[in-house]
PDB file of C-alpha atoms and ligand atoms in Angstrom:
ATOM      1  CA  MET A 693      62.225  -6.921 -45.638  1.00 64.00           C
ATOM      2  CA  ASP A 694      60.883  -8.642 -48.688  1.00 95.00           C
ATOM      3  CA  VAL A 695      62.841  -7.702 -51.847  1.00 98.00           C
ATOM      4  CA  ILE A 696      59.655  -6.898 -53.765  1.00 98.00           C
ATOM      5  CA  GLU A 697      58.580  -4.427 -51.059  1.00 97.00           C
ATOM      6  CA  ARG A 698      62.014  -2.837 -51.082  1.00 97.00           C
ATOM      7  CA  TYR A 699      61.900  -2.562 -54.853  1.00 98.00           C
ATOM      8  CA  LEU A 700      58.534  -0.780 -54.664  1.00 97.00           C
ATOM      9  CA  ASP A 701      59.879   1.654 -52.057  1.00 97.00           C
ATOM     10  CA  GLU A 702      62.817   2.513 -54.307  1.00 97.00           C
ATOM     11  CA  VAL A 703      60.530   3.062 -57.302  1.00 97.00           C
ATOM     12  CA  LEU A 704      58.270   5.379 -55.306  1.00 96.00           C
ATOM     13  CA  VAL A 705      61.282   7.433 -54.169  1.00 96.00           C
ATOM     14  CA  ALA A 706      62.685   7.636 -57.730  1.00 96.00           C
ATOM     15  CA  ASN A 707      59.214   8.576 -58.929  1.00 95.00           C
ATOM     16  CA  GLU A 708      59.430  11.844 -57.016  1.00 93.00           C
ATOM     17  CA  THR A 709      61.967  13.082 -59.556  1.00 93.00           C
ATOM     18  CA  THR A 710      61.312  10.967 -62.672  1.00 92.00           C
ATOM     19  CA  ASN A 711      57.942   9.916 -63.952  1.00 92.00           C
ATOM     20  CA  LEU A 712      57.813   6.129 -63.631  1.00 93.00           C
ATOM     21  CA  THR A 713      54.267   5.564 -62.408  1.00 91.00           C
ATOM     22  CA  ARG A 714      51.060   7.475 -61.825  1.00 91.00           C
ATOM     23  CA  ILE A 715      50.452   5.573 -58.611  1.00 88.00           C
ATOM     24  CA  VAL A 716      52.085   7.455 -55.768  1.00 84.00           C
ATOM     25  CA  SER A 717      50.464   6.186 -52.574  1.00 92.00           C
ATOM     26  CA  ARG A 718      52.180   3.197 -50.956  1.00 93.00           C
ATOM     27  CA  GLU A 719      48.843   1.632 -50.149  1.00 94.00           C
ATOM     28  CA  SER A 720      47.438   1.649 -53.658  1.00 95.00           C
ATOM     29  CA  ALA A 721      50.844   0.723 -55.143  1.00 96.00           C
ATOM     30  CA  GLU A 722      50.803  -2.386 -52.982  1.00 96.00           C
ATOM     31  CA  ILE A 723      47.679  -3.552 -54.793  1.00 97.00           C
ATOM     32  CA  LEU A 724      48.040  -2.005 -58.243  1.00 97.00           C
ATOM     33  CA  HIS A 725      51.719  -2.858 -58.648  1.00 97.00           C
ATOM     34  CA  ILE A 726      52.589  -5.823 -56.444  1.00 97.00           C
ATOM     35  CA  GLU A 727      49.347  -7.754 -56.130  1.00 97.00           C
ATOM     36  CA  ASP A 728      48.436  -7.041 -59.736  1.00 98.00           C
ATOM     37  CA  SER A 729      51.879  -7.994 -61.080  1.00 98.00           C
ATOM     38  CA  LEU A 730      51.839 -11.264 -59.146  1.00 98.00           C
ATOM     39  CA  SER A 731      48.392 -12.174 -60.414  1.00 98.00           C
ATOM     40  CA  GLY A 732      50.236 -13.407 -63.531  1.00 98.00           C
ATOM     41  CA  MET A 733      52.226 -16.013 -61.554  1.00 98.00           C
ATOM     42  CA  LYS A 734      49.965 -18.952 -62.302  1.00 97.00           C
ATOM     43  CA  TYR A 735      50.401 -18.411 -66.047  1.00 98.00           C
ATOM     44  CA  MET A 736      54.175 -18.000 -65.694  1.00 98.00           C
ATOM     45  CA  ASP A 737      54.237 -21.472 -64.174  1.00 97.00           C
ATOM     46  CA  GLU A 738      52.644 -22.869 -67.343  1.00 98.00           C
ATOM     47  CA  ALA A 739      55.352 -21.492 -69.620  1.00 98.00           C
ATOM     48  CA  PRO A 740      58.262 -23.680 -70.709  1.00 98.00           C
ATOM     49  CA  ASP A 741      61.575 -23.238 -68.863  1.00 98.00           C
ATOM     50  CA  GLY A 742      63.687 -20.352 -70.094  1.00 98.00           C
ATOM     51  CA  PRO A 743      64.154 -16.600 -70.105  1.00 98.00           C
ATOM     52  CA  TYR A 744      61.389 -14.071 -69.489  1.00 99.00           C
ATOM     53  CA  VAL A 745      60.877 -10.637 -71.096  1.00 99.00           C
ATOM     54  CA  ASP A 746      58.664  -7.803 -69.809  1.00 99.00           C
ATOM     55  CA  LEU A 747      57.608  -5.626 -72.749  1.00 98.00           C
ATOM     56  CA  GLY A 748      57.200  -1.879 -72.060  1.00 98.00           C
ATOM     57  CA  THR A 749      58.220  -2.319 -68.447  1.00 98.00           C
ATOM     58  CA  GLY A 750      57.968   1.348 -67.343  1.00 97.00           C
ATOM     59  CA  GLY A 751      58.682   1.235 -63.619  1.00 97.00           C
ATOM     60  CA  GLY A 752      59.384  -2.514 -63.780  1.00 98.00           C
ATOM     61  CA  PHE A 753      55.857  -3.902 -63.500  1.00 98.00           C
ATOM     62  CA  PRO A 754      54.917  -6.668 -63.740  1.00 98.00           C
ATOM     63  CA  GLY A 755      58.521  -7.613 -64.634  1.00 98.00           C
ATOM     64  CA  VAL A 756      60.384  -7.202 -61.366  1.00 98.00           C
ATOM     65  CA  PRO A 757      57.893  -8.897 -59.001  1.00 98.00           C
ATOM     66  CA  LEU A 758      57.530 -11.816 -61.435  1.00 98.00           C
ATOM     67  CA  ALA A 759      61.307 -12.083 -61.887  1.00 98.00           C
ATOM     68  CA  ILE A 760      61.809 -12.245 -58.126  1.00 98.00           C
ATOM     69  CA  LYS A 761      59.057 -14.827 -57.607  1.00 97.00           C
ATOM     70  CA  THR A 762      59.960 -17.085 -60.527  1.00 97.00           C
ATOM     71  CA  GLY A 763      63.746 -16.722 -60.445  1.00 98.00           C
ATOM     72  CA  ARG A 764      63.730 -16.771 -64.256  1.00 98.00           C
ATOM     73  CA  GLU A 765      66.438 -14.931 -66.160  1.00 98.00           C
ATOM     74  CA  THR A 766      64.586 -11.688 -66.929  1.00 99.00           C
ATOM     75  CA  LEU A 767      64.924  -8.826 -69.397  1.00 99.00           C
ATOM     76  CA  LEU A 768      62.958  -5.595 -68.843  1.00 98.00           C
ATOM     77  CA  VAL A 769      62.428  -3.663 -72.079  1.00 98.00           C
ATOM     78  CA  ASP A 770      61.552   0.004 -72.483  1.00 98.00           C
ATOM     79  CA  SER A 771      62.368   2.510 -75.191  1.00 98.00           C
ATOM     80  CA  VAL A 772      62.778   5.324 -72.652  1.00 97.00           C
ATOM     81  CA  LYS A 773      66.415   5.138 -71.527  1.00 97.00           C
ATOM     82  CA  LYS A 774      65.832   7.295 -68.480  1.00 97.00           C
ATOM     83  CA  LYS A 775      63.386   4.689 -67.132  1.00 97.00           C
ATOM     84  CA  THR A 776      65.563   1.638 -67.777  1.00 98.00           C
ATOM     85  CA  ALA A 777      68.598   3.412 -66.260  1.00 98.00           C
ATOM     86  CA  ILE A 778      66.714   4.055 -63.018  1.00 98.00           C
ATOM     87  CA  ILE A 779      65.304   0.535 -62.881  1.00 98.00           C
ATOM     88  CA  GLN A 780      68.752  -0.947 -63.580  1.00 98.00           C
ATOM     89  CA  GLY A 781      70.168   1.161 -60.745  1.00 98.00           C
ATOM     90  CA  ILE A 782      67.568  -0.111 -58.283  1.00 98.00           C
ATOM     91  CA  VAL A 783      67.986  -3.713 -59.422  1.00 98.00           C
ATOM     92  CA  ASP A 784      71.780  -3.439 -58.920  1.00 98.00           C
ATOM     93  CA  LYS A 785      71.382  -1.814 -55.520  1.00 98.00           C
ATOM     94  CA  LEU A 786      69.059  -4.576 -54.307  1.00 98.00           C
ATOM     95  CA  GLU A 787      71.281  -7.221 -55.928  1.00 98.00           C
ATOM     96  CA  ILE A 788      68.466  -8.797 -57.894  1.00 98.00           C
ATOM     97  CA  GLU A 789      70.815 -10.859 -60.003  1.00 97.00           C
ATOM     98  CA  ASN A 790      68.450 -12.479 -62.496  1.00 98.00           C
ATOM     99  CA  VAL A 791      67.178  -9.140 -63.881  1.00 98.00           C
ATOM    100  CA  SER A 792      68.669  -6.923 -66.585  1.00 98.00           C
ATOM    101  CA  THR A 793      67.308  -4.083 -68.716  1.00 98.00           C
ATOM    102  CA  TYR A 794      67.224  -3.276 -72.427  1.00 98.00           C
ATOM    103  CA  ALA A 795      66.865   0.361 -73.429  1.00 98.00           C
ATOM    104  CA  GLY A 796      65.311   0.208 -76.864  1.00 98.00           C
ATOM    105  CA  ARG A 797      62.346  -0.697 -78.967  1.00 98.00           C
ATOM    106  CA  ILE A 798      60.708  -4.101 -78.666  1.00 98.00           C
ATOM    107  CA  GLU A 799      60.969  -4.384 -82.468  1.00 98.00           C
ATOM    108  CA  ASP A 800      64.776  -4.051 -82.283  1.00 98.00           C
ATOM    109  CA  LEU A 801      64.979  -6.687 -79.579  1.00 98.00           C
ATOM    110  CA  GLY A 802      62.956  -8.926 -81.898  1.00 98.00           C
ATOM    111  CA  ARG A 803      65.690  -8.531 -84.529  1.00 98.00           C
ATOM    112  CA  GLU A 804      68.509  -9.076 -82.041  1.00 98.00           C
ATOM    113  CA  MET A 805      67.107 -11.987 -80.046  1.00 98.00           C
ATOM    114  CA  PRO A 806      64.575 -13.870 -82.218  1.00 98.00           C
ATOM    115  CA  ALA A 807      62.821 -16.909 -80.696  1.00 98.00           C
ATOM    116  CA  HIS A 808      64.716 -16.458 -77.442  1.00 98.00           C
ATOM    117  CA  PHE A 809      62.103 -16.075 -74.684  1.00 99.00           C
ATOM    118  CA  ALA A 810      59.935 -18.716 -73.025  1.00 99.00           C
ATOM    119  CA  VAL A 811      57.496 -16.133 -71.706  1.00 99.00           C
ATOM    120  CA  ALA A 812      56.595 -12.463 -72.253  1.00 99.00           C
ATOM    121  CA  THR A 813      54.347 -10.106 -70.316  1.00 99.00           C
ATOM    122  CA  ALA A 814      52.828  -6.746 -71.238  1.00 98.00           C
ATOM    123  CA  ARG A 815      50.798  -4.450 -69.006  1.00 98.00           C
ATOM    124  CA  ALA A 816      49.289  -1.139 -70.111  1.00 96.00           C
ATOM    125  CA  LEU A 817      51.264  -1.202 -73.343  1.00 97.00           C
ATOM    126  CA  SER A 818      49.066  -1.574 -76.419  1.00 97.00           C
ATOM    127  CA  GLN A 819      46.054  -3.277 -77.866  1.00 98.00           C
ATOM    128  CA  LEU A 820      46.165  -7.065 -78.190  1.00 98.00           C
ATOM    129  CA  PRO A 821      46.846  -7.188 -81.956  1.00 98.00           C
ATOM    130  CA  SER A 822      49.938  -4.978 -81.465  1.00 98.00           C
ATOM    131  CA  LEU A 823      51.108  -7.011 -78.469  1.00 98.00           C
ATOM    132  CA  MET A 824      50.762 -10.230 -80.453  1.00 98.00           C
ATOM    133  CA  GLU A 825      52.780  -8.815 -83.342  1.00 98.00           C
ATOM    134  CA  LEU A 826      55.515  -7.479 -81.046  1.00 98.00           C
ATOM    135  CA  ALA A 827      55.807 -10.680 -79.012  1.00 98.00           C
ATOM    136  CA  ALA A 828      55.524 -13.341 -81.752  1.00 98.00           C
ATOM    137  CA  PRO A 829      59.104 -13.042 -83.071  1.00 98.00           C
ATOM    138  CA  LEU A 830      60.572 -13.017 -79.534  1.00 98.00           C
ATOM    139  CA  LEU A 831      58.958 -16.228 -78.279  1.00 98.00           C
ATOM    140  CA  VAL A 832      60.191 -19.800 -78.573  1.00 98.00           C
ATOM    141  CA  ASP A 833      57.761 -22.367 -79.918  1.00 98.00           C
ATOM    142  CA  GLY A 834      55.328 -23.114 -77.064  1.00 98.00           C
ATOM    143  CA  GLY A 835      56.229 -19.829 -75.338  1.00 98.00           C
ATOM    144  CA  LEU A 836      53.531 -17.717 -73.664  1.00 99.00           C
ATOM    145  CA  LEU A 837      52.436 -14.098 -74.037  1.00 99.00           C
ATOM    146  CA  ILE A 838      50.635 -12.875 -70.903  1.00 99.00           C
ATOM    147  CA  CYS A 839      48.661  -9.666 -71.497  1.00 98.00           C
ATOM    148  CA  TYR A 840      47.388  -7.625 -68.540  1.00 98.00           C
ATOM    149  CA  LYS A 841      44.422  -5.625 -69.787  1.00 97.00           C
ATOM    150  CA  SER A 842      42.143  -3.363 -67.806  1.00 93.00           C
ATOM    151  CA  HIS A 843      39.345  -3.449 -70.301  1.00 90.00           C
ATOM    152  CA  LEU A 844      38.874  -5.566 -73.381  1.00 94.00           C
ATOM    153  CA  SER A 845      36.340  -4.457 -75.951  1.00 95.00           C
ATOM    154  CA  GLU A 846      34.591  -7.054 -78.056  1.00 97.00           C
ATOM    155  CA  GLU A 847      36.177  -5.449 -81.110  1.00 98.00           C
ATOM    156  CA  GLU A 848      39.729  -5.798 -79.721  1.00 98.00           C
ATOM    157  CA  ARG A 849      39.045  -9.396 -78.705  1.00 97.00           C
ATOM    158  CA  GLU A 850      37.673 -10.329 -82.125  1.00 98.00           C
ATOM    159  CA  HIS A 851      40.598  -8.626 -83.850  1.00 98.00           C
ATOM    160  CA  ALA A 852      43.043 -10.625 -81.688  1.00 98.00           C
ATOM    161  CA  PHE A 853      41.293 -13.913 -82.463  1.00 98.00           C
ATOM    162  CA  SER A 854      41.284 -13.118 -86.176  1.00 98.00           C
ATOM    163  CA  LEU A 855      45.101 -12.798 -86.135  1.00 98.00           C
ATOM    164  CA  GLU A 856      45.809 -16.085 -84.353  1.00 98.00           C
ATOM    165  CA  ASN A 857      46.772 -17.996 -87.469  1.00 98.00           C
ATOM    166  CA  LYS A 858      48.696 -15.211 -89.144  1.00 98.00           C
ATOM    167  CA  LEU A 859      50.785 -14.513 -86.040  1.00 98.00           C
ATOM    168  CA  GLY A 860      51.039 -18.094 -84.749  1.00 98.00           C
ATOM    169  CA  LEU A 861      49.623 -17.283 -81.306  1.00 98.00           C
ATOM    170  CA  LYS A 862      46.577 -18.986 -79.848  1.00 98.00           C
ATOM    171  CA  CYS A 863      44.547 -17.814 -76.866  1.00 98.00           C
ATOM    172  CA  ILE A 864      44.720 -20.355 -74.021  1.00 98.00           C
ATOM    173  CA  HIS A 865      43.233 -18.328 -71.133  1.00 98.00           C
ATOM    174  CA  GLU A 866      40.902 -15.407 -70.818  1.00 97.00           C
ATOM    175  CA  ASP A 867      40.242 -14.531 -67.182  1.00 97.00           C
ATOM    176  CA  ILE A 868      38.532 -11.571 -65.571  1.00 97.00           C
ATOM    177  CA  PHE A 869      38.826 -10.888 -61.849  1.00 97.00           C
ATOM    178  CA  THR A 870      38.859  -8.074 -59.303  1.00 98.00           C
ATOM    179  CA  LEU A 871      41.867  -7.076 -57.208  1.00 97.00           C
ATOM    180  CA  SER A 872      41.626  -6.931 -53.405  1.00 97.00           C
ATOM    181  CA  ASP A 873      40.631  -3.247 -53.438  1.00 96.00           C
ATOM    182  CA  GLY A 874      37.272  -4.564 -54.645  1.00 97.00           C
ATOM    183  CA  GLU A 875      37.168  -2.156 -57.556  1.00 95.00           C
ATOM    184  CA  THR A 876      40.053  -2.721 -59.983  1.00 95.00           C
ATOM    185  CA  THR A 877      39.069  -5.103 -62.736  1.00 96.00           C
ATOM    186  CA  ARG A 878      41.833  -7.103 -64.315  1.00 97.00           C
ATOM    187  CA  CYS A 879      41.500  -8.978 -67.542  1.00 97.00           C
ATOM    188  CA  MET A 880      44.192 -11.524 -68.398  1.00 98.00           C
ATOM    189  CA  PHE A 881      44.579 -12.683 -71.963  1.00 98.00           C
ATOM    190  CA  VAL A 882      47.163 -15.452 -72.353  1.00 98.00           C
ATOM    191  CA  MET A 883      48.408 -16.712 -75.711  1.00 98.00           C
ATOM    192  CA  LYS A 884      50.678 -19.579 -76.715  1.00 98.00           C
ATOM    193  CA  LYS A 885      52.992 -19.593 -79.729  1.00 98.00           C
ATOM    194  CA  PHE A 886      52.114 -22.642 -81.797  1.00 98.00           C
ATOM    195  CA  LYS A 887      53.965 -21.857 -85.013  1.00 98.00           C
ATOM    196  CA  ASP A 888      56.074 -19.220 -86.734  1.00 97.00           C
ATOM    197  CA  PRO A 889      54.136 -16.194 -87.995  1.00 98.00           C
ATOM    198  CA  ASP A 890      52.996 -16.217 -91.655  1.00 97.00           C
ATOM    199  CA  VAL A 891      54.320 -12.665 -92.106  1.00 97.00           C
ATOM    200  CA  LYS A 892      57.916 -11.534 -91.767  1.00 97.00           C
ATOM    201  CA  LEU A 893      58.326  -9.920 -88.337  1.00 98.00           C
ATOM    202  CA  PRO A 894      59.250  -7.477 -86.943  1.00 98.00           C
ATOM    203  CA  ARG A 895      57.833  -5.105 -89.539  1.00 98.00           C
ATOM    204  CA  LYS A 896      59.305  -1.605 -89.813  1.00 97.00           C
ATOM    205  CA  THR A 897      59.655  -0.108 -86.314  1.00 97.00           C
ATOM    206  CA  GLY A 898      56.475   1.568 -85.133  1.00 98.00           C
ATOM    207  CA  LEU A 899      54.038  -0.148 -87.484  1.00 98.00           C
ATOM    208  CA  ALA A 900      52.857  -2.806 -85.004  1.00 98.00           C
ATOM    209  CA  GLN A 901      51.391  -0.109 -82.778  1.00 98.00           C
ATOM    210  CA  LYS A 902      50.595   2.583 -85.352  1.00 98.00           C
ATOM    211  CA  ARG A 903      49.110   0.362 -88.037  1.00 98.00           C
ATOM    212  CA  PRO A 904      48.120  -3.021 -86.544  1.00 98.00           C
ATOM    213  CA  LEU A 905      47.776  -5.954 -88.952  1.00 98.00           C
ATOM    214  CA  LYS A 906      44.302  -6.667 -90.281  1.00 95.00           C
TER     215      LYS A 906
HETATM  216  N1  SAH B 689      54.251  -1.953 -67.819  1.00 78.24           N
HETATM  217  C1  SAH B 689      54.314  -0.721 -67.036  1.00 78.24           C
HETATM  218  C2  SAH B 689      54.399   0.552 -67.899  1.00 78.24           C
HETATM  219  C3  SAH B 689      53.280   0.785 -68.880  1.00 78.24           C
HETATM  220  S1  SAH B 689      53.457   2.267 -69.813  1.00 78.24           S
HETATM  221  C4  SAH B 689      53.126  -0.674 -66.085  1.00 78.24           C
HETATM  222  O1  SAH B 689      52.138  -1.360 -66.322  1.00 78.24           O
HETATM  223  O2  SAH B 689      53.177   0.070 -65.089  1.00 78.24           O
HETATM  224  C5  SAH B 689      54.076   1.611 -71.349  1.00 78.24           C
HETATM  225  C6  SAH B 689      55.598   1.640 -71.453  1.00 78.24           C
HETATM  226  O3  SAH B 689      55.954   1.004 -72.669  1.00 78.24           O
HETATM  227  C7  SAH B 689      56.194   3.042 -71.518  1.00 78.24           C
HETATM  228  O4  SAH B 689      57.193   3.159 -70.520  1.00 78.24           O
HETATM  229  C8  SAH B 689      56.776   3.142 -72.922  1.00 78.24           C
HETATM  230  O5  SAH B 689      57.995   3.863 -72.955  1.00 78.24           O
HETATM  231  C9  SAH B 689      57.002   1.683 -73.320  1.00 78.24           C
HETATM  232  N2  SAH B 689      56.868   1.372 -74.750  1.00 78.24           N
HETATM  233  C10 SAH B 689      55.803   1.613 -75.569  1.00 78.24           C
HETATM  234  N3  SAH B 689      56.025   1.116 -76.814  1.00 78.24           N
HETATM  235  C11 SAH B 689      57.265   0.545 -76.791  1.00 78.24           C
HETATM  236  C12 SAH B 689      58.056  -0.138 -77.777  1.00 78.24           C
HETATM  237  N4  SAH B 689      57.607  -0.332 -79.016  1.00 78.24           N
HETATM  238  N5  SAH B 689      59.284  -0.589 -77.406  1.00 78.24           N
HETATM  239  C13 SAH B 689      59.728  -0.402 -76.135  1.00 78.24           C
HETATM  240  N6  SAH B 689      59.026   0.226 -75.158  1.00 78.24           N
HETATM  241  C14 SAH B 689      57.803   0.703 -75.489  1.00 78.24           C
END
């Protein structure tokens, strides 16, 4: 059986005792976790060679499917230790050797591993300005930030564009499409690091999400 399918099965079993995902039916998980996660593949291929980080990974999406498909060295980050411990256990059991987990804040990872990752993803984590601020210090020059958004308001979009210069990230793709259930809209917002940020990052832990830059 395909490793991605086996991974999903393990997550759904673990989810019966620990809250990893709201999606509990196998059928909808197939679309909303696997198909959706893999919809980022074409952007992953555009990123420079090098390690990949999934920010706020939760149950390992989109991180694990993309790690398996790309074979990139992958780090799954979540501040909730209980989640990363379960994911690490599943990854070990299935012998997915290119994946490891980091139990901690994205801001702390930014201090520990600055300019280390060639590509970052974030799904259902925060608004674009916060994602840009969290990812900027982690990426190498030319590295990509792939944001999976369900809905993007004009205000959020404009705010993101207004921070491009300050944060050194430029939008290179903005795609909207529907998943195969015919009803789930996915909006992909892909940014490329073109220079170091003008501000010193990470700021104090929590600020990127609580008080986004103007
Ligand atoms: N990406 C997954 C989970 C989304 S929920 C999915 O799409 O299914 C968002 C996750 O991000 C939560 O598990 C939360 O614990 C984590 N998170 C939020 N802010 C964080 C931060 N600053 N550092 C690390 N993890 C964070």
